[in-house]
Short mmCIF file of C-alpha atoms in Angstrom, two decimals:
data_model
loop_
_atom_site.label_atom_id
_atom_site.label_comp_id
_atom_site.label_asym_id
_atom_site.label_seq_id
_atom_site.Cartn_x
_atom_site.Cartn_y
_atom_site.Cartn_z
CA UNK M 1 33.32 1.75 -6.63
CA UNK M 2 31.68 5.09 -7.36
CA UNK M 3 29.96 7.26 -4.82
CA UNK M 4 26.44 6.21 -5.88
CA UNK M 5 27.21 2.54 -5.39
CA UNK M 6 28.68 3.30 -2.00
CA UNK M 7 25.61 5.32 -0.95
CA UNK M 8 23.31 2.57 -2.16
CA UNK M 9 25.28 -0.09 -0.30
CA UNK M 10 25.45 1.83 2.96
CA UNK M 11 22.15 3.70 3.05
CA UNK M 12 19.75 1.42 1.23
CA UNK M 13 21.29 -2.02 1.55
CA UNK M 14 22.72 -1.09 4.96
CA UNK M 15 26.00 -2.89 4.63
CA UNK M 16 27.01 -1.50 8.04
CA UNK M 17 24.05 -3.17 9.66
CA UNK M 18 24.87 -6.42 7.89
CA UNK M 19 28.38 -6.30 9.40
CA UNK M 20 27.10 -5.37 12.87
CA UNK M 21 24.63 -8.24 12.90
CA UNK M 22 27.37 -10.54 11.63
CA UNK M 23 29.47 -9.52 14.65
CA UNK M 24 26.53 -10.10 16.96
CA UNK M 25 25.80 -13.57 15.60
CA UNK M 26 29.43 -14.69 15.49
CA UNK M 27 30.72 -13.12 18.70
CA UNK M 28 27.70 -13.17 21.01
CA UNK M 29 25.79 -16.22 19.79
CA UNK M 30 29.02 -17.98 18.80
CA UNK M 31 27.50 -19.19 15.53
CA UNK M 32 29.18 -18.95 12.16
CA UNK M 33 26.90 -17.29 9.65
CA UNK M 34 27.95 -19.94 7.17
CA UNK M 35 26.02 -22.50 9.14
CA UNK M 36 22.33 -22.91 8.50
CA UNK M 37 21.19 -21.81 11.93
CA UNK M 38 23.63 -18.89 12.09
CA UNK M 39 22.70 -17.83 8.57
CA UNK M 40 18.98 -17.90 9.34
CA UNK M 41 19.39 -15.91 12.54
CA UNK M 42 21.57 -13.40 10.74
CA UNK M 43 19.05 -13.00 7.89
CA UNK M 44 16.18 -12.63 10.33
CA UNK M 45 17.75 -9.97 12.57
CA UNK M 46 19.39 -8.02 9.76
CA UNK M 47 16.35 -8.04 7.50
CA UNK M 48 13.88 -7.16 10.24
CA UNK M 49 15.88 -4.15 11.41
CA UNK M 50 16.62 -3.05 7.86
CA UNK M 51 13.02 -3.18 6.75
CA UNK M 52 11.73 -1.33 9.80
CA UNK M 53 14.29 1.46 9.40
CA UNK M 54 13.72 1.83 5.66
CA UNK M 55 9.98 1.56 6.12
CA UNK M 56 9.75 4.34 8.69
CA UNK M 57 12.03 6.75 6.87
CA UNK M 58 10.42 6.10 3.52
CA UNK M 59 6.82 6.25 4.64
CA UNK M 60 7.65 9.60 6.20
CA UNK M 61 9.16 11.03 3.03
CA UNK M 62 6.54 9.51 0.76
CA UNK M 63 3.62 10.59 2.93
CA UNK M 64 4.97 14.10 2.69
CA UNK M 65 4.77 13.91 -1.11
CA UNK M 66 1.41 12.20 -0.94
CA UNK M 67 -0.06 14.90 1.27
CA UNK M 68 -0.28 17.00 -1.90
CA UNK M 69 -2.61 14.45 -3.53
CA UNK M 70 -5.62 13.73 -1.32
CA UNK M 71 -8.40 11.74 -3.07
CA UNK M 72 -10.62 14.83 -3.08
CA UNK M 73 -8.09 16.56 -5.30
CA UNK M 74 -7.63 13.43 -7.42
CA UNK M 75 -11.35 13.39 -8.07
CA UNK M 76 -11.21 16.95 -9.37
CA UNK M 77 -8.12 16.29 -11.48
CA UNK M 78 -9.73 13.24 -13.07
CA UNK M 79 -13.09 14.90 -13.54
CA UNK M 80 -12.36 16.84 -16.71
CA UNK M 81 -10.48 14.14 -18.57
CA UNK M 82 -11.86 11.52 -20.92
CA UNK M 83 -10.37 8.59 -22.82
CA UNK M 84 -7.06 6.87 -22.37
CA UNK M 85 -5.55 10.01 -20.88
CA UNK M 86 -7.94 9.56 -17.97
CA UNK M 87 -6.72 5.99 -17.51
CA UNK M 88 -3.09 7.03 -17.53
CA UNK M 89 -3.70 9.86 -15.10
CA UNK M 90 -5.85 7.55 -12.95
CA UNK M 91 -3.05 5.00 -12.77
CA UNK M 92 -0.43 7.57 -11.84
CA UNK M 93 -2.65 9.15 -9.22
CA UNK M 94 -3.29 5.67 -7.87
CA UNK M 95 0.39 5.51 -7.03
CA UNK M 96 0.44 8.94 -5.43
CA UNK M 97 -2.80 8.96 -3.49
CA UNK M 98 -2.40 7.77 0.06
CA UNK M 99 -5.03 5.45 1.28
CA UNK M 100 -5.41 2.38 3.36
CA UNK M 101 -7.49 -0.45 1.98
CA UNK M 102 -10.36 0.59 4.24
CA UNK M 103 -10.73 3.74 2.13
CA UNK M 104 -10.80 2.09 -1.27
CA UNK M 105 -14.56 1.58 -1.39
CA UNK M 106 -15.49 5.12 -0.28
CA UNK M 107 -13.10 6.33 -2.97
CA UNK M 108 -14.73 4.06 -5.54
CA UNK M 109 -18.21 5.33 -4.65
CA UNK M 110 -16.97 8.90 -4.53
CA UNK M 111 -15.41 8.70 -7.98
CA UNK M 112 -18.29 6.86 -9.65
CA UNK M 113 -20.97 9.06 -8.13
CA UNK M 114 -19.04 12.12 -9.27
CA UNK M 115 -19.46 10.84 -12.81
CA UNK M 116 -15.87 9.84 -13.42
CA UNK M 117 -15.52 7.22 -16.17
CA UNK M 118 -15.58 3.67 -14.82
CA UNK M 119 -12.39 2.85 -16.72
CA UNK M 120 -10.36 5.63 -15.13
CA UNK M 121 -11.73 4.68 -11.72
CA UNK M 122 -10.62 1.09 -12.22
CA UNK M 123 -7.19 2.18 -13.46
CA UNK M 124 -6.91 4.02 -10.17
CA UNK M 125 -8.19 1.03 -8.18
CA UNK M 126 -5.75 -1.36 -9.85
CA UNK M 127 -2.61 0.74 -9.61
CA UNK M 128 -3.21 1.89 -6.08
CA UNK M 129 -2.56 -1.42 -4.27
CA UNK M 130 -0.28 -2.76 -6.97
CA UNK M 131 2.33 -0.01 -7.04
CA UNK M 132 3.44 1.20 -3.70
CA UNK M 133 6.04 3.93 -3.42
CA UNK M 134 7.59 2.53 -0.27
CA UNK M 135 7.79 -0.91 -1.83
CA UNK M 136 9.45 0.72 -4.82
CA UNK M 137 12.17 2.15 -2.58
CA UNK M 138 12.75 -1.24 -1.01
CA UNK M 139 12.93 -2.84 -4.44
CA UNK M 140 15.47 -0.28 -5.59
CA UNK M 141 17.53 -0.84 -2.46
CA UNK M 142 17.55 -4.59 -2.93
CA UNK M 143 17.54 -5.10 -6.67
CA UNK M 144 18.65 -1.80 -8.15
CA UNK M 145 17.09 1.10 -9.99
CA UNK M 146 16.26 -0.74 -13.22
CA UNK M 147 14.08 -3.31 -11.52
CA UNK M 148 12.39 -0.58 -9.51
CA UNK M 149 11.53 1.46 -12.58
CA UNK M 150 10.36 -1.66 -14.39
CA UNK M 151 8.05 -2.46 -11.46
CA UNK M 152 6.36 0.95 -11.74
CA UNK M 153 6.11 0.98 -15.53
CA UNK M 154 4.75 -2.56 -15.58
CA UNK M 155 2.17 -1.77 -12.90
CA UNK M 156 0.98 1.33 -14.72
CA UNK M 157 0.65 -0.57 -18.00
CA UNK M 158 -1.49 -3.24 -16.32
CA UNK M 159 -3.65 -0.57 -14.68
CA UNK M 160 -4.14 1.43 -17.89
CA UNK M 161 -4.94 -1.63 -20.01
CA UNK M 162 -7.27 -3.02 -17.33
CA UNK M 163 -9.15 0.28 -17.09
CA UNK M 164 -9.40 0.67 -20.86
CA UNK M 165 -10.81 -2.86 -21.20
CA UNK M 166 -13.40 -2.32 -18.47
CA UNK M 167 -14.40 0.93 -20.16
CA UNK M 168 -14.56 -0.83 -23.54
CA UNK M 169 -16.84 -3.55 -22.18
CA UNK M 170 -19.28 -0.79 -21.13
CA UNK M 171 -19.85 -2.29 -17.71
CA UNK M 172 -21.54 0.67 -16.02
CA UNK M 173 -24.72 -1.35 -15.56
CA UNK M 174 -22.80 -3.81 -13.38
CA UNK M 175 -22.15 -1.25 -10.71
CA UNK M 176 -24.62 -1.66 -7.84
CA UNK M 177 -27.42 0.83 -8.37
CA UNK M 178 -27.13 2.39 -4.93
CA UNK M 179 -23.60 3.48 -5.82
CA UNK M 180 -24.75 5.28 -8.94
CA UNK M 181 -27.57 6.86 -6.95
CA UNK M 182 -25.25 8.12 -4.22
CA UNK M 183 -25.12 11.86 -4.05
CA UNK M 184 -21.55 12.87 -3.67
CA UNK M 185 -20.56 16.36 -2.79
CA UNK M 186 -17.36 18.26 -3.14
CA UNK M 187 -15.63 19.49 -0.08
CA UNK M 188 -12.92 22.05 -0.10
CA UNK M 189 -9.77 20.50 1.25
CA UNK M 190 -7.79 23.13 3.02
CA UNK M 191 -4.29 23.70 1.77
CA UNK M 192 -2.06 22.06 4.35
CA UNK M 193 0.76 23.94 5.97
CA UNK M 194 4.28 22.60 6.33
CA UNK M 195 3.47 21.65 9.92
CA UNK M 196 0.28 19.86 8.87
CA UNK M 197 2.21 17.80 6.36
CA UNK M 198 4.81 16.84 8.94
CA UNK M 199 2.04 15.79 11.30
CA UNK M 200 0.27 13.85 8.57
CA UNK M 201 3.49 12.04 7.66
CA UNK M 202 4.19 11.11 11.26
CA UNK M 203 0.69 9.71 11.64
CA UNK M 204 1.08 7.69 8.45
CA UNK M 205 4.30 6.12 9.73
CA UNK M 206 2.65 5.18 12.99
CA UNK M 207 -0.48 3.92 11.27
CA UNK M 208 1.32 1.79 8.70
CA UNK M 209 3.94 0.36 11.05
CA UNK M 210 1.21 -0.57 13.52
CA UNK M 211 -0.70 -2.29 10.75
CA UNK M 212 2.06 -4.14 8.95
CA UNK M 213 4.60 -5.26 11.55
CA UNK M 214 3.21 -8.78 11.95
CA UNK M 215 3.33 -9.28 8.18
CA UNK M 216 6.93 -8.14 8.10
CA UNK M 217 7.99 -10.56 10.82
CA UNK M 218 6.19 -13.45 9.11
CA UNK M 219 7.65 -12.44 5.75
CA UNK M 220 11.18 -12.21 7.11
CA UNK M 221 10.71 -15.56 8.84
CA UNK M 222 9.62 -17.22 5.60
CA UNK M 223 12.45 -15.45 3.78
CA UNK M 224 14.99 -16.78 6.28
CA UNK M 225 13.54 -20.25 5.83
CA UNK M 226 13.79 -20.10 2.06
CA UNK M 227 17.24 -18.59 2.32
CA UNK M 228 18.81 -21.33 4.38
CA UNK M 229 16.62 -24.41 4.65
CA UNK M 230 14.99 -25.12 1.31
CA UNK M 231 17.47 -26.58 -1.17
CA UNK M 232 18.12 -24.40 -4.18
CA UNK M 233 17.39 -27.29 -6.55
CA UNK M 234 13.78 -27.61 -5.37
CA UNK M 235 13.08 -23.90 -5.70
CA UNK M 236 14.72 -23.81 -9.10
CA UNK M 237 12.68 -26.72 -10.33
CA UNK M 238 9.39 -25.08 -9.29
CA UNK M 239 10.03 -21.38 -9.81
CA UNK M 240 13.31 -21.21 -11.71
CA UNK M 241 13.87 -19.79 -15.15
CA UNK M 242 13.93 -23.29 -16.63
CA UNK M 243 10.33 -24.02 -15.68
CA UNK M 244 7.95 -22.50 -18.26
CA UNK M 245 5.11 -22.49 -15.71
CA UNK M 246 7.05 -20.63 -13.02
CA UNK M 247 5.14 -17.35 -13.41
CA UNK M 248 1.76 -19.12 -13.39
CA UNK M 249 2.69 -21.01 -10.25
CA UNK M 250 3.99 -17.88 -8.50
CA UNK M 251 0.85 -15.90 -9.38
CA UNK M 252 -1.52 -18.56 -8.13
CA UNK M 253 0.46 -19.03 -4.93
CA UNK M 254 0.33 -15.26 -4.42
CA UNK M 255 -3.36 -14.58 -5.03
CA UNK M 256 -4.88 -16.39 -2.03
CA UNK M 257 -2.23 -15.01 0.32
CA UNK M 258 -3.23 -11.86 2.11
CA UNK M 259 -0.29 -9.84 3.26
CA UNK M 260 1.12 -6.43 3.04
CA UNK M 261 3.61 -5.61 0.30
CA UNK M 262 6.28 -5.12 2.95
CA UNK M 263 5.82 -8.68 4.11
CA UNK M 264 6.46 -9.95 0.60
CA UNK M 265 9.77 -8.16 0.12
CA UNK M 266 11.95 -10.42 2.30
CA UNK M 267 10.41 -13.43 0.57
CA UNK M 268 11.17 -11.86 -2.80
CA UNK M 269 14.75 -11.16 -1.73
CA UNK M 270 15.29 -14.75 -0.68
CA UNK M 271 13.73 -16.12 -3.88
CA UNK M 272 15.93 -13.96 -6.08
CA UNK M 273 19.11 -15.16 -4.37
CA UNK M 274 17.90 -18.70 -5.08
CA UNK M 275 17.85 -17.99 -8.81
CA UNK M 276 14.17 -17.22 -9.35
CA UNK M 277 13.51 -14.75 -12.20
CA UNK M 278 12.52 -11.16 -11.34
CA UNK M 279 9.33 -11.42 -13.37
CA UNK M 280 8.29 -14.50 -11.41
CA UNK M 281 8.99 -12.75 -8.11
CA UNK M 282 7.11 -9.60 -9.10
CA UNK M 283 4.12 -11.68 -10.24
CA UNK M 284 4.09 -13.26 -6.80
CA UNK M 285 4.24 -9.86 -5.05
CA UNK M 286 1.53 -8.34 -7.24
CA UNK M 287 -0.68 -11.39 -6.75
CA UNK M 288 -0.38 -11.05 -3.00
CA UNK M 289 -1.07 -7.33 -2.83
CA UNK M 290 -3.62 -6.70 -5.57
CA UNK M 291 -5.91 -9.67 -5.14
CA UNK M 292 -6.61 -10.25 -1.50
CA UNK M 293 -9.86 -11.83 -0.38
CA UNK M 294 -10.84 -8.99 2.00
CA UNK M 295 -10.48 -6.34 -0.69
CA UNK M 296 -12.38 -8.47 -3.21
CA UNK M 297 -15.19 -8.95 -0.71
CA UNK M 298 -15.35 -5.18 -0.22
CA UNK M 299 -15.36 -4.57 -3.96
CA UNK M 300 -18.10 -7.19 -4.28
CA UNK M 301 -20.37 -4.98 -2.18
CA UNK M 302 -20.34 -2.18 -4.75
CA UNK M 303 -20.15 -3.98 -8.09
CA UNK M 304 -22.11 -6.93 -9.46
CA UNK M 305 -20.48 -10.37 -9.85
CA UNK M 306 -19.88 -9.97 -13.57
CA UNK M 307 -17.80 -6.82 -13.15
CA UNK M 308 -15.99 -8.32 -10.17
CA UNK M 309 -15.14 -11.40 -12.25
CA UNK M 310 -13.95 -9.22 -15.13
CA UNK M 311 -11.71 -7.30 -12.73
CA UNK M 312 -10.23 -10.53 -11.34
CA UNK M 313 -9.61 -12.01 -14.80
CA UNK M 314 -8.04 -8.85 -16.21
CA UNK M 315 -5.74 -8.33 -13.25
CA UNK M 316 -4.70 -11.98 -13.11
CA UNK M 317 -3.92 -12.10 -16.82
CA UNK M 318 -2.10 -8.79 -16.55
CA UNK M 319 0.08 -10.02 -13.72
CA UNK M 320 0.93 -13.23 -15.56
CA UNK M 321 1.70 -11.47 -18.84
CA UNK M 322 3.92 -9.01 -17.01
CA UNK M 323 5.78 -11.79 -15.24
CA UNK M 324 6.66 -13.50 -18.50
CA UNK M 325 7.43 -10.18 -20.16
CA UNK M 326 9.75 -9.12 -17.36
CA UNK M 327 11.56 -12.44 -17.32
CA UNK M 328 12.19 -12.16 -21.05
CA UNK M 329 13.18 -8.52 -20.67
CA UNK M 330 15.61 -9.07 -17.79
CA UNK M 331 17.26 -11.87 -19.71
CA UNK M 332 18.27 -9.14 -22.16
CA UNK M 333 18.92 -6.52 -19.47
CA UNK M 334 21.24 -8.28 -17.10
CA UNK U 1 -23.71 19.92 19.42
CA UNK U 2 -23.91 17.03 16.98
CA UNK U 3 -20.69 15.25 16.15
CA UNK U 4 -20.31 12.48 13.61
CA UNK U 5 -17.32 10.29 13.02
CA UNK U 6 -17.41 8.86 9.52
CA UNK U 7 -15.49 5.64 9.16
CA UNK U 8 -15.66 1.92 8.78
CA UNK U 9 -13.50 0.92 11.70
CA UNK U 10 -9.94 1.56 10.62
CA UNK U 11 -7.30 2.12 13.27
CA UNK U 12 -7.32 5.88 12.71
CA UNK U 13 -11.08 5.98 13.30
CA UNK U 14 -10.66 4.23 16.63
CA UNK U 15 -7.96 6.65 17.71
CA UNK U 16 -10.06 9.64 16.68
CA UNK U 17 -12.96 8.30 18.73
CA UNK U 18 -10.77 7.88 21.80
CA UNK U 19 -9.31 11.37 21.48
CA UNK U 20 -12.77 12.86 20.97
CA UNK U 21 -14.01 11.28 24.20
CA UNK U 22 -11.07 12.76 26.09
CA UNK U 23 -11.53 16.19 24.51
CA UNK U 24 -15.25 16.27 25.29
CA UNK U 25 -14.61 15.34 28.89
CA UNK U 26 -11.85 17.91 29.34
CA UNK U 27 -13.91 20.68 27.75
CA UNK U 28 -16.98 19.55 29.64
CA UNK U 29 -19.10 19.73 26.51
CA UNK U 30 -22.31 17.82 26.15
CA UNK U 31 -22.44 16.47 22.61
CA UNK U 32 -24.24 13.76 20.74
CA UNK U 33 -21.65 11.58 19.07
CA UNK U 34 -22.67 9.31 16.24
CA UNK U 35 -20.52 6.77 14.44
CA UNK U 36 -21.44 6.58 10.78
CA UNK U 37 -20.31 3.48 8.96
CA UNK U 38 -22.77 3.59 6.08
CA UNK U 39 -20.63 4.15 3.00
CA UNK U 40 -23.29 6.02 1.07
CA UNK U 41 -23.78 8.43 3.92
CA UNK U 42 -20.02 8.87 4.29
CA UNK U 43 -19.61 9.68 0.63
CA UNK U 44 -22.60 12.04 0.72
CA UNK U 45 -20.43 14.28 2.89
CA UNK U 46 -17.77 14.23 0.16
CA UNK U 47 -15.45 12.28 2.43
CA UNK U 48 -13.29 9.63 0.78
CA UNK U 49 -10.51 9.31 3.26
CA UNK U 50 -11.76 7.98 6.55
CA UNK U 51 -12.11 9.01 9.29
CA UNK U 52 -14.18 12.07 8.57
CA UNK U 53 -14.89 14.41 11.46
CA UNK U 54 -18.21 16.23 11.18
CA UNK U 55 -19.48 18.86 13.60
CA UNK U 56 -23.06 20.15 13.16
CA UNK U 57 -23.11 18.72 9.63
CA UNK U 58 -19.94 20.48 8.60
CA UNK U 59 -16.89 18.45 7.61
CA UNK U 60 -14.00 19.60 9.77
CA UNK U 61 -11.31 17.11 8.88
CA UNK U 62 -10.71 14.09 6.66
CA UNK U 63 -8.25 11.22 6.81
CA UNK U 64 -6.67 12.12 10.10
CA UNK U 65 -6.77 10.90 13.67
CA UNK U 66 -6.91 14.36 15.21
CA UNK U 67 -5.10 14.82 18.50
CA UNK U 68 -6.97 15.82 21.65
CA UNK U 69 -5.70 19.40 21.35
CA UNK U 70 -6.71 19.67 17.71
CA UNK U 71 -10.21 18.48 18.53
CA UNK U 72 -10.44 21.01 21.36
CA UNK U 73 -9.40 23.73 18.92
CA UNK U 74 -12.20 22.77 16.55
CA UNK U 75 -14.88 22.45 19.21
CA UNK U 76 -14.16 25.67 21.06
#
């Protein structure tokens, strides 16, 4: 085993924690982790602690990076660029810009009223919830670097194509008129100091952990259930590689569910160990995070139904296409 | 002094509001505090990351739940 594998196993997969929890379950609870109950308890405790540790450390590091890309700066960066380049940059900035879903509509209005192309704005809006840096780290820790990179590349492709299509359909008239009439102004964002960035990162950790912990517990609970109680054969029949509709099913299960990306990771982990294809699992995760009812309702306040419908159709098709593509791709890769 | 908190009710906005109340009391400042949740008005200040903290129509901070001490520093 080389040093990288060892680091990945100990730091990201937290093998040490796995062993500690195994000791706890077997010695203190007197349950073998090979039994269903013992296995579920082990999965639940281990996964909960692991996700909270990784989450806090990673949000801290990532927020530090993100503090260099506030939306005000993004707006300026995007301002001078036209065409597909704008979509690509919009998608990448969507990954880097920190914002909670309660900021997405102010950002939308801010970008559109500043005269940014609608397509680039939508590329930003699609990639931002879909690709999450912290989720990427968790994916890498669980499934390896290749899957992590694929997740980002796939997300950016969907965001770029979605934005280009919306631009091509010339849908500016379907933005609510009060948005176009809004008078935005530029504010100078002060350059943050090292201390400011540390403070910002700490606040982000607190803010996100406070917001997502219930989703994580629910997600880990469902993951533990899938892991130990639902027979592999049933899951394989519905979501396995043999079922040609698996990606469709996963996407449409994911869309109505509203959860944070972190809540979906334990479910994804459990599904993968049950033999579900990576593409299917990623379609499920993207469905959950990109298309939640609350965010669609918010978007519906600033764009007319036709543009909202176009957005939903493009994103759904994108997620499905990517699921099938990834499944085909991983068949070659692994 | 006119203070506006721009935000649509995220957890950071709530914390900023609480800290502002404490800071105002400790400094013994009489200020009119207004919560702005109208998106168009928020954006008209150039704020895209809520909460925005506006004193006498000047944006002092965006996207952060300022601590009590930080607010005091701004208001003094």
